[in-house]
Short mmCIF file of C-alpha atoms in Angstrom, two decimals:
data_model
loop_
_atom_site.label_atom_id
_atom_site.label_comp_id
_atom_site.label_asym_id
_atom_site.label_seq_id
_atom_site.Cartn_x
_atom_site.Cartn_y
_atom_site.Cartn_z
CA UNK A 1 -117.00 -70.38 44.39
CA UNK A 2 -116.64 -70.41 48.10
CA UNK A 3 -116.72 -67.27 50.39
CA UNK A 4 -114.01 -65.29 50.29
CA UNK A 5 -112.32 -64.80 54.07
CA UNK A 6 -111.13 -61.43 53.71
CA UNK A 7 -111.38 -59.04 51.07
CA UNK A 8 -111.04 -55.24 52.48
CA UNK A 9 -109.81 -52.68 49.71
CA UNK A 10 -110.93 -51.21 46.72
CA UNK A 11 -112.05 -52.44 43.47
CA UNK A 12 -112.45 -50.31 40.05
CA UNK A 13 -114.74 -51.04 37.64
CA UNK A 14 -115.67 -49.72 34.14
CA UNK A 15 -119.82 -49.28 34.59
CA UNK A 16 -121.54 -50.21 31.22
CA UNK A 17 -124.53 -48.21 29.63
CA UNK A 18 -127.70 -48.97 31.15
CA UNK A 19 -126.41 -50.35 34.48
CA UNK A 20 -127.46 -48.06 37.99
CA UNK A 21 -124.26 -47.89 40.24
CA UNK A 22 -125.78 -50.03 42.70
CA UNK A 23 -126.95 -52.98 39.52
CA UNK A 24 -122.69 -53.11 39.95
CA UNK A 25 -122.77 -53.41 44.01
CA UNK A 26 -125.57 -55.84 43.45
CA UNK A 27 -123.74 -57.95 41.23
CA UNK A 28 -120.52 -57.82 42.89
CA UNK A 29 -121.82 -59.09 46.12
CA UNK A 30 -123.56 -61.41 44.65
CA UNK A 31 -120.64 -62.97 42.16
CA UNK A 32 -117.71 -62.45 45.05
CA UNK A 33 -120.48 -63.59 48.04
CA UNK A 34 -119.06 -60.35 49.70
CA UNK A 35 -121.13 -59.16 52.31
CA UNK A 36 -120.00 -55.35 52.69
CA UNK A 37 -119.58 -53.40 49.60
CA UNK A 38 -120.55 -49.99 48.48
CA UNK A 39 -119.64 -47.23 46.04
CA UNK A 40 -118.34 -43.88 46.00
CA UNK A 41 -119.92 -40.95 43.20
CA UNK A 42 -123.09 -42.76 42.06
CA UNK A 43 -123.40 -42.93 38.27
CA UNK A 44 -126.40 -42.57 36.00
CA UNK A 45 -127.47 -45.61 33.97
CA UNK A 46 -127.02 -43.26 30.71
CA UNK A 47 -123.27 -42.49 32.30
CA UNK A 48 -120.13 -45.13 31.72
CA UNK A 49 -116.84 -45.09 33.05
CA UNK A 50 -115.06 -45.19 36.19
CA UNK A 51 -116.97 -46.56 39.48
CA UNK A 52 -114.91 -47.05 42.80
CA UNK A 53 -116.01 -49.93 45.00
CA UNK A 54 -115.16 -50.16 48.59
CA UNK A 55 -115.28 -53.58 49.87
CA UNK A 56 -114.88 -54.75 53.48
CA UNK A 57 -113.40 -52.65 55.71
CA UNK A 58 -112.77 -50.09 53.27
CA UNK A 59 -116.39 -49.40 53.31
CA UNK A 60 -115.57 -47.67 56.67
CA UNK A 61 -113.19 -45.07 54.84
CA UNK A 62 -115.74 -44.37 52.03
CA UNK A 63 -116.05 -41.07 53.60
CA UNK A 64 -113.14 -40.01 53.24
CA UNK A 65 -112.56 -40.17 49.79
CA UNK A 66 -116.44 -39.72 48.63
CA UNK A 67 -115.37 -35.86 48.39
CA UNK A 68 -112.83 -36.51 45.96
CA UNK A 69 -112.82 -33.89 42.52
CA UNK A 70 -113.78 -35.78 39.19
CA UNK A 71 -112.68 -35.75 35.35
CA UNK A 72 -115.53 -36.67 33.07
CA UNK A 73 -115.68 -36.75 29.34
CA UNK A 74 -118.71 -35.73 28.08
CA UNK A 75 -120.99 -34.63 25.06
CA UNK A 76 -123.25 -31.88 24.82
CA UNK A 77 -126.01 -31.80 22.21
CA UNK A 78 -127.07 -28.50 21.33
CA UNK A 79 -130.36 -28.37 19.61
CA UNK A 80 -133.52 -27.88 22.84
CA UNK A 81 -133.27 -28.66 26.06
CA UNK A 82 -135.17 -31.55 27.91
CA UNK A 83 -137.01 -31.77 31.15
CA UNK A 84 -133.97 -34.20 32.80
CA UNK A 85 -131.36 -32.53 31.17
CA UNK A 86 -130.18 -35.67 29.21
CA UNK A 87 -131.55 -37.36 26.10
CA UNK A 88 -134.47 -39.17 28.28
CA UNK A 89 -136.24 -36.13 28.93
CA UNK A 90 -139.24 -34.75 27.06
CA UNK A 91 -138.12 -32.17 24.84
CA UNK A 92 -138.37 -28.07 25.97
CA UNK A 93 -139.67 -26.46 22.72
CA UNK A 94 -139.22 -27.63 19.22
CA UNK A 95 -135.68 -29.16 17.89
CA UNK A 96 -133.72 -26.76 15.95
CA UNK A 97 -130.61 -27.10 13.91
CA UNK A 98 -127.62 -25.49 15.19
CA UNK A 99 -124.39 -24.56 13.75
CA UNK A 100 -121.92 -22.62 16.32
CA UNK A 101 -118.55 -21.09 15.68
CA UNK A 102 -115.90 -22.84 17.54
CA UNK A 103 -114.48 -19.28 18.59
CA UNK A 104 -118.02 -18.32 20.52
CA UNK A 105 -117.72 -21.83 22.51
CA UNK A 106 -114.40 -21.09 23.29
CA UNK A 107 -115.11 -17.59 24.45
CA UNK A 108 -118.10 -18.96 26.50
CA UNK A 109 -116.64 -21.90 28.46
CA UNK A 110 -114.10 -19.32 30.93
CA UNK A 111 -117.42 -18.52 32.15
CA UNK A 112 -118.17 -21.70 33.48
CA UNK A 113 -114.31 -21.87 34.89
CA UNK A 114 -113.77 -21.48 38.58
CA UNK A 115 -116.61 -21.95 41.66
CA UNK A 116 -120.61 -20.89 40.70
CA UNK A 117 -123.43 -21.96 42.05
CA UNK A 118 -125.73 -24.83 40.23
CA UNK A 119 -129.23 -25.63 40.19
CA UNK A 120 -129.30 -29.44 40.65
CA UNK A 121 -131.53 -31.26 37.79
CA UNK A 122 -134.89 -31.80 38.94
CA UNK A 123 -134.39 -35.25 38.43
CA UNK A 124 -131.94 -36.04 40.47
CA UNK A 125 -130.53 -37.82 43.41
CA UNK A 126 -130.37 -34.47 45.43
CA UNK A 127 -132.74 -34.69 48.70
CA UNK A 128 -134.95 -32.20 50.13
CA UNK A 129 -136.81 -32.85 53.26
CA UNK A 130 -135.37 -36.24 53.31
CA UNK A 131 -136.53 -37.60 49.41
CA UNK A 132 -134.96 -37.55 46.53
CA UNK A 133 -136.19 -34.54 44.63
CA UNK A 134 -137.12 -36.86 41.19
CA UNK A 135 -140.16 -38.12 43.08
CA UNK A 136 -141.88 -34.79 43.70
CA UNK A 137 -140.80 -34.20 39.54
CA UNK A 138 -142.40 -37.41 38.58
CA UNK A 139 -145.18 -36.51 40.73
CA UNK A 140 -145.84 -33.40 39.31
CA UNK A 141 -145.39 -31.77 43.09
CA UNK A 142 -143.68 -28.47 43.09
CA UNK A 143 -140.46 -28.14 44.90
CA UNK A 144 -137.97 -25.35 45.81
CA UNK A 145 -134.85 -26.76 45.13
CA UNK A 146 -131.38 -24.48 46.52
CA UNK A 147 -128.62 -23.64 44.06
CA UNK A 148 -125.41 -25.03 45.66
CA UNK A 149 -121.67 -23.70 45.36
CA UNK A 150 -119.58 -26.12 43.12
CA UNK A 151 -116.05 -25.85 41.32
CA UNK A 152 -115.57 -26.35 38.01
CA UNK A 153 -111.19 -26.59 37.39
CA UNK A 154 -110.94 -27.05 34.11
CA UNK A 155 -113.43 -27.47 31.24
CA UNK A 156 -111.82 -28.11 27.68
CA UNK A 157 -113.76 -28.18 24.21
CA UNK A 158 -112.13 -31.66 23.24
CA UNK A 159 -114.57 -31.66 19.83
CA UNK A 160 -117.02 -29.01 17.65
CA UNK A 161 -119.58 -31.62 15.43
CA UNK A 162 -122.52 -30.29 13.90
CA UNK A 163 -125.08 -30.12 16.97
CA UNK A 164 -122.42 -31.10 19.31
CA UNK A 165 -119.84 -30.31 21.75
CA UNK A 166 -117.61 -32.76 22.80
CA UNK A 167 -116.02 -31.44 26.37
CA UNK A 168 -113.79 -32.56 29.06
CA UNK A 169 -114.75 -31.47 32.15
CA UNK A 170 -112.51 -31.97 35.77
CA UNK A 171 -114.70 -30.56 38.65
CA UNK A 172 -115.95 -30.53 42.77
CA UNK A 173 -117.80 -33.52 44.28
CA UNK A 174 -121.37 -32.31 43.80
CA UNK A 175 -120.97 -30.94 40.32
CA UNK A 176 -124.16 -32.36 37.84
CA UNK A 177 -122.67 -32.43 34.21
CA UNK A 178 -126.43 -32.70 33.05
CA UNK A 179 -127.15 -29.34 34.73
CA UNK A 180 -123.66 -27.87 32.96
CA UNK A 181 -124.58 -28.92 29.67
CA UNK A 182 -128.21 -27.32 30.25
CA UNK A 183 -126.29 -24.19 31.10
CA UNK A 184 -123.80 -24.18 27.96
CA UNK A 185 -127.25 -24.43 25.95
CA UNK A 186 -129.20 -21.60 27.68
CA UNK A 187 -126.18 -19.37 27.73
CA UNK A 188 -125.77 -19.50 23.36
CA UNK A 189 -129.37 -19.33 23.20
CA UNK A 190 -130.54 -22.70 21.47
CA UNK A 191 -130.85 -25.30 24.52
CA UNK A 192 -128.56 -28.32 25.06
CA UNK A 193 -129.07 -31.64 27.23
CA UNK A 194 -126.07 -34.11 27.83
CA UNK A 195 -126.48 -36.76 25.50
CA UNK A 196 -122.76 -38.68 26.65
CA UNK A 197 -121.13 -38.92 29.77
CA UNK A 198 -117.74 -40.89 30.90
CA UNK A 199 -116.23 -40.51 33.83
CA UNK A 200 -112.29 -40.88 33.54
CA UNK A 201 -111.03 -40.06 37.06
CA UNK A 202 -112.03 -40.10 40.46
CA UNK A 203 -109.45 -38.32 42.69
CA UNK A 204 -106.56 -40.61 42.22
CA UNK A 205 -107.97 -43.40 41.02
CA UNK A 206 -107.91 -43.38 36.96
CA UNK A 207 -110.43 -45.50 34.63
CA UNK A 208 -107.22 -47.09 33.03
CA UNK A 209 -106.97 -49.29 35.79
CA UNK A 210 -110.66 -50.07 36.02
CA UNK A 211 -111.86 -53.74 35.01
CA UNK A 212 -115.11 -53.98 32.74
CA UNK A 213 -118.22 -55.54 34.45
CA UNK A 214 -117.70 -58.61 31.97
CA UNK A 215 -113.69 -59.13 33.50
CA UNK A 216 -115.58 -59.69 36.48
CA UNK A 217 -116.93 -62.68 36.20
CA UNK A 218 -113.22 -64.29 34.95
CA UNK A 219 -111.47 -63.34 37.82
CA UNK A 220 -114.00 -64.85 40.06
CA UNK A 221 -113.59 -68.19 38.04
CA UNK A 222 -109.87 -68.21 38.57
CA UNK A 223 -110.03 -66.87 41.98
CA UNK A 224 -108.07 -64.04 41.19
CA UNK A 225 -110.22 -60.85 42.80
CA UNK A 226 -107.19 -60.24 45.77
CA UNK A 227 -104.80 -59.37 42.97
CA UNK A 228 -107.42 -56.64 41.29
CA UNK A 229 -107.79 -55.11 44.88
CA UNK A 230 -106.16 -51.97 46.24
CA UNK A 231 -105.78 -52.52 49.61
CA UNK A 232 -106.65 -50.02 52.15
CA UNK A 233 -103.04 -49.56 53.09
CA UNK A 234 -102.72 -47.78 49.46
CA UNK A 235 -105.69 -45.15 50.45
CA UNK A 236 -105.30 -42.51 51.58
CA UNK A 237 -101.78 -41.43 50.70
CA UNK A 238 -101.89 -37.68 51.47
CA UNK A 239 -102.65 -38.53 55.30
CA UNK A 240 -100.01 -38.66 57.83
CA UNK A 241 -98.95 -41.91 58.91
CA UNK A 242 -98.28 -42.73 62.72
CA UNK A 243 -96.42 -46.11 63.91
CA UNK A 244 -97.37 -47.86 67.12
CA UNK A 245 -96.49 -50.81 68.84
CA UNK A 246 -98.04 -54.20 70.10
CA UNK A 247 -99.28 -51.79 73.16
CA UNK A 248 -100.88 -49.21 71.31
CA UNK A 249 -102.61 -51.31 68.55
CA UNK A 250 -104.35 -52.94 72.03
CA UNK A 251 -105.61 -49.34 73.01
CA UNK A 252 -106.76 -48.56 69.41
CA UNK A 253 -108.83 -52.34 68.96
CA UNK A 254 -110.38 -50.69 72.13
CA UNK A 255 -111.14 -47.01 71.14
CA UNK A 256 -108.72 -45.70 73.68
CA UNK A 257 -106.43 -42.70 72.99
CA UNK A 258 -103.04 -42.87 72.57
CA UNK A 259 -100.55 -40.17 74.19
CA UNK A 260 -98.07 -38.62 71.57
CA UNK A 261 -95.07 -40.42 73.21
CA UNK A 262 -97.21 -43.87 72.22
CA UNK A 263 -97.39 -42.49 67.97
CA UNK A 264 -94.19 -42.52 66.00
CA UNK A 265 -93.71 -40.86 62.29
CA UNK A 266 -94.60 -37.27 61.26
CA UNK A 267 -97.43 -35.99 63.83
CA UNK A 268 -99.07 -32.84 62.70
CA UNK A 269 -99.99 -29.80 64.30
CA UNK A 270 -102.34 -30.17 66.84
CA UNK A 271 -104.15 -27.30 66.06
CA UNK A 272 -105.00 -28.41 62.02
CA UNK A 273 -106.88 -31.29 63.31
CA UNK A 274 -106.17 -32.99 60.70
CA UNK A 275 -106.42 -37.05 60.24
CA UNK A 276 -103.92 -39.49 60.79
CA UNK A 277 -103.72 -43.37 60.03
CA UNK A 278 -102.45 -45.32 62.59
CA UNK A 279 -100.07 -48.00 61.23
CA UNK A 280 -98.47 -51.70 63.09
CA UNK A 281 -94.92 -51.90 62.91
CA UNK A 282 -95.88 -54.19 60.11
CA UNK A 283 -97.64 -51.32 57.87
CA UNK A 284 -100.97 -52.92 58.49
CA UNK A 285 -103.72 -49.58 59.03
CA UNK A 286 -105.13 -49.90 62.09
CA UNK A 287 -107.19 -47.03 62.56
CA UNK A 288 -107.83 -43.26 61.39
CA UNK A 289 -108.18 -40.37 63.88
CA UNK A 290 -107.30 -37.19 64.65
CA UNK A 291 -105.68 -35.59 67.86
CA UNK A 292 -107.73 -33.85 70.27
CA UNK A 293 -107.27 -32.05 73.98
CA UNK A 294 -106.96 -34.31 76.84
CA UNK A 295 -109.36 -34.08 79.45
CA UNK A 296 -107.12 -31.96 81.52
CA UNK A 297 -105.86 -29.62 78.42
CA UNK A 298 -102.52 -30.72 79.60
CA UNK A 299 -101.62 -31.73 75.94
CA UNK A 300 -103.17 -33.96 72.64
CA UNK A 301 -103.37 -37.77 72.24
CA UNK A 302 -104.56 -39.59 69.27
CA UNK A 303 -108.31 -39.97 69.35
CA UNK A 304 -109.18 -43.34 66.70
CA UNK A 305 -112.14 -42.51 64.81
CA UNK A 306 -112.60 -45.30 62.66
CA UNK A 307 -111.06 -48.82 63.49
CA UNK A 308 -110.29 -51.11 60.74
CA UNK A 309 -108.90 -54.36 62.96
CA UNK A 310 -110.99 -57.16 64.87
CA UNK A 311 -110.16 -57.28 68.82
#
């Protein structure tokens, strides 16, 4: 297949068990010969579901939706805990058989509602001093790892099996469903680890419109990847749009500022600094920014933060 010329939006996929999130960048730079792509909310290999891929120039707005809340499916085994939290940890104390009402789990889970503060697994992705806090575990070195604030919106039991909860989970960027699970099982008493995990929804993009990894390959046989794509005109919805002309989209290829007068569509209030997208008169984004002071504090012009068009 030859190079594609442009390809700049987003592309969902369905990760399979066993794959690391960036097995999928791998592969889909390598099968699309795309030379910019990336991921937002990495996912475990023992995790499935929905991974966003930001190819192009939408690599440059990963930022701003890496924050997003998430909705995960998942399954808690109740029986020990393990030292990762999942089922490939060493087991914490001897496997026990456990039968729980579905009327204590019910009364337990409001508990869990709302913001707390987490202890990130000690395997994990999390970083202190600059490494990934799984090397100091596999290494045996000690480390003092910080709780951190999270928000859990809305945890549901979906399922009671024998041994097994079977939850639905929508929560803050940052939240570790192996370190909830863990907490379910220390709170009745008997230890749990997450033995399943599916992620159905990543802010408002929805694993019903994902494509598994193996659809992947087909499109790129029948050249059909630029229909699959959300362009980067569809992200971002929630942000204000501003219109400028042939003039303006000059200033913005350069980094300049634009004066309000120069911006068309609903500006917000200065003082919200909050960020706009600069649109052509064509709809095509040019750039996202936010409006700032001028140098004289006479008033506030558009300041382009990230520029998504070639000079």
């Amino acid at each position: 297949m030859e190079r594609l010329a442009v390809v700049n939006g987003v592309l969902l996929v369905d990760k399979p068990l066993g794959f690391t999130s960036h097995d999928v960048v791998a592969y889909t730079r390598r099968l699309f010969q795309i030379k910019k792509v990336g991921h937002l909310g990495t996912l475990d290999p023992l995790a499935t579901g929905l991974l966003v891929l930001c190819l192009g120039k939408a690599t440059r707005l990963a930022k701003f939706m890496s924050g997003w809340d998430k909705v995960y499916t998942g399954i808690v085994r109740l029986s020990h805990s393990t030292t990762t939290y999942d089922l490939e940890g060493e087991p914490l104390g001897k496997p026990t058989d456990v039968r729980v009402q579905k009327e204590k789990i019910i009364s337990l889970l409001p508990g869990f509602h709302g913001r707390i503060r987490q202890l990130p697994p000690k395997f994990s992705a999390k970083k202190v001093r600059g490494k990934p806090i799984h090397r100091y575990a596999r290494q045996g070195i000690p480390v003092q790892v910080e709780a951190v604030e999270i928000e859990i919106y809305d945890i549901k039991l979906l399922n009671l099996l024998p041994n097994q909860l079977w939850l639905r989970v929508s929560c803050s960027a940052g939240t570790y469903l192996r370190s909830l699970a863990h907490d379910i099982g220390q709170a009745l008493g008997c230890g749990g680890y997450l033995s399943y995990l599916r992620r159905v929804r990543f802010g408002s993009f929805s694993l019903a419109d994902a494509l598994p990894m193996d659809q992947l390959f087909r499109i790129c046989q029948k050249d059909k990847l630029e229909e699959k794509i959300i362009p980067v005109e569809a992200l971002l919805p929630e942000l204000p749009a501003l219109i400028v002309d042939s003039q303006g989209r000059r200033k913005l290829l350069h980094g300049m500022r634009l004066s309000r007068g120069e911006c068309q569509g609903k500006i917000p209030i200065p003082a919200e600094k909050d960020y706009c997208k600069a649109l052509d008169q064509q709809g095509k984004l040019l750039a996202l920014g936010r409006f700032v002071q001028t140098d004289d504090s006479s008033g506030e012009e558009f300041q382009p933060e990230v520029v998504l068009v070639d000079r």
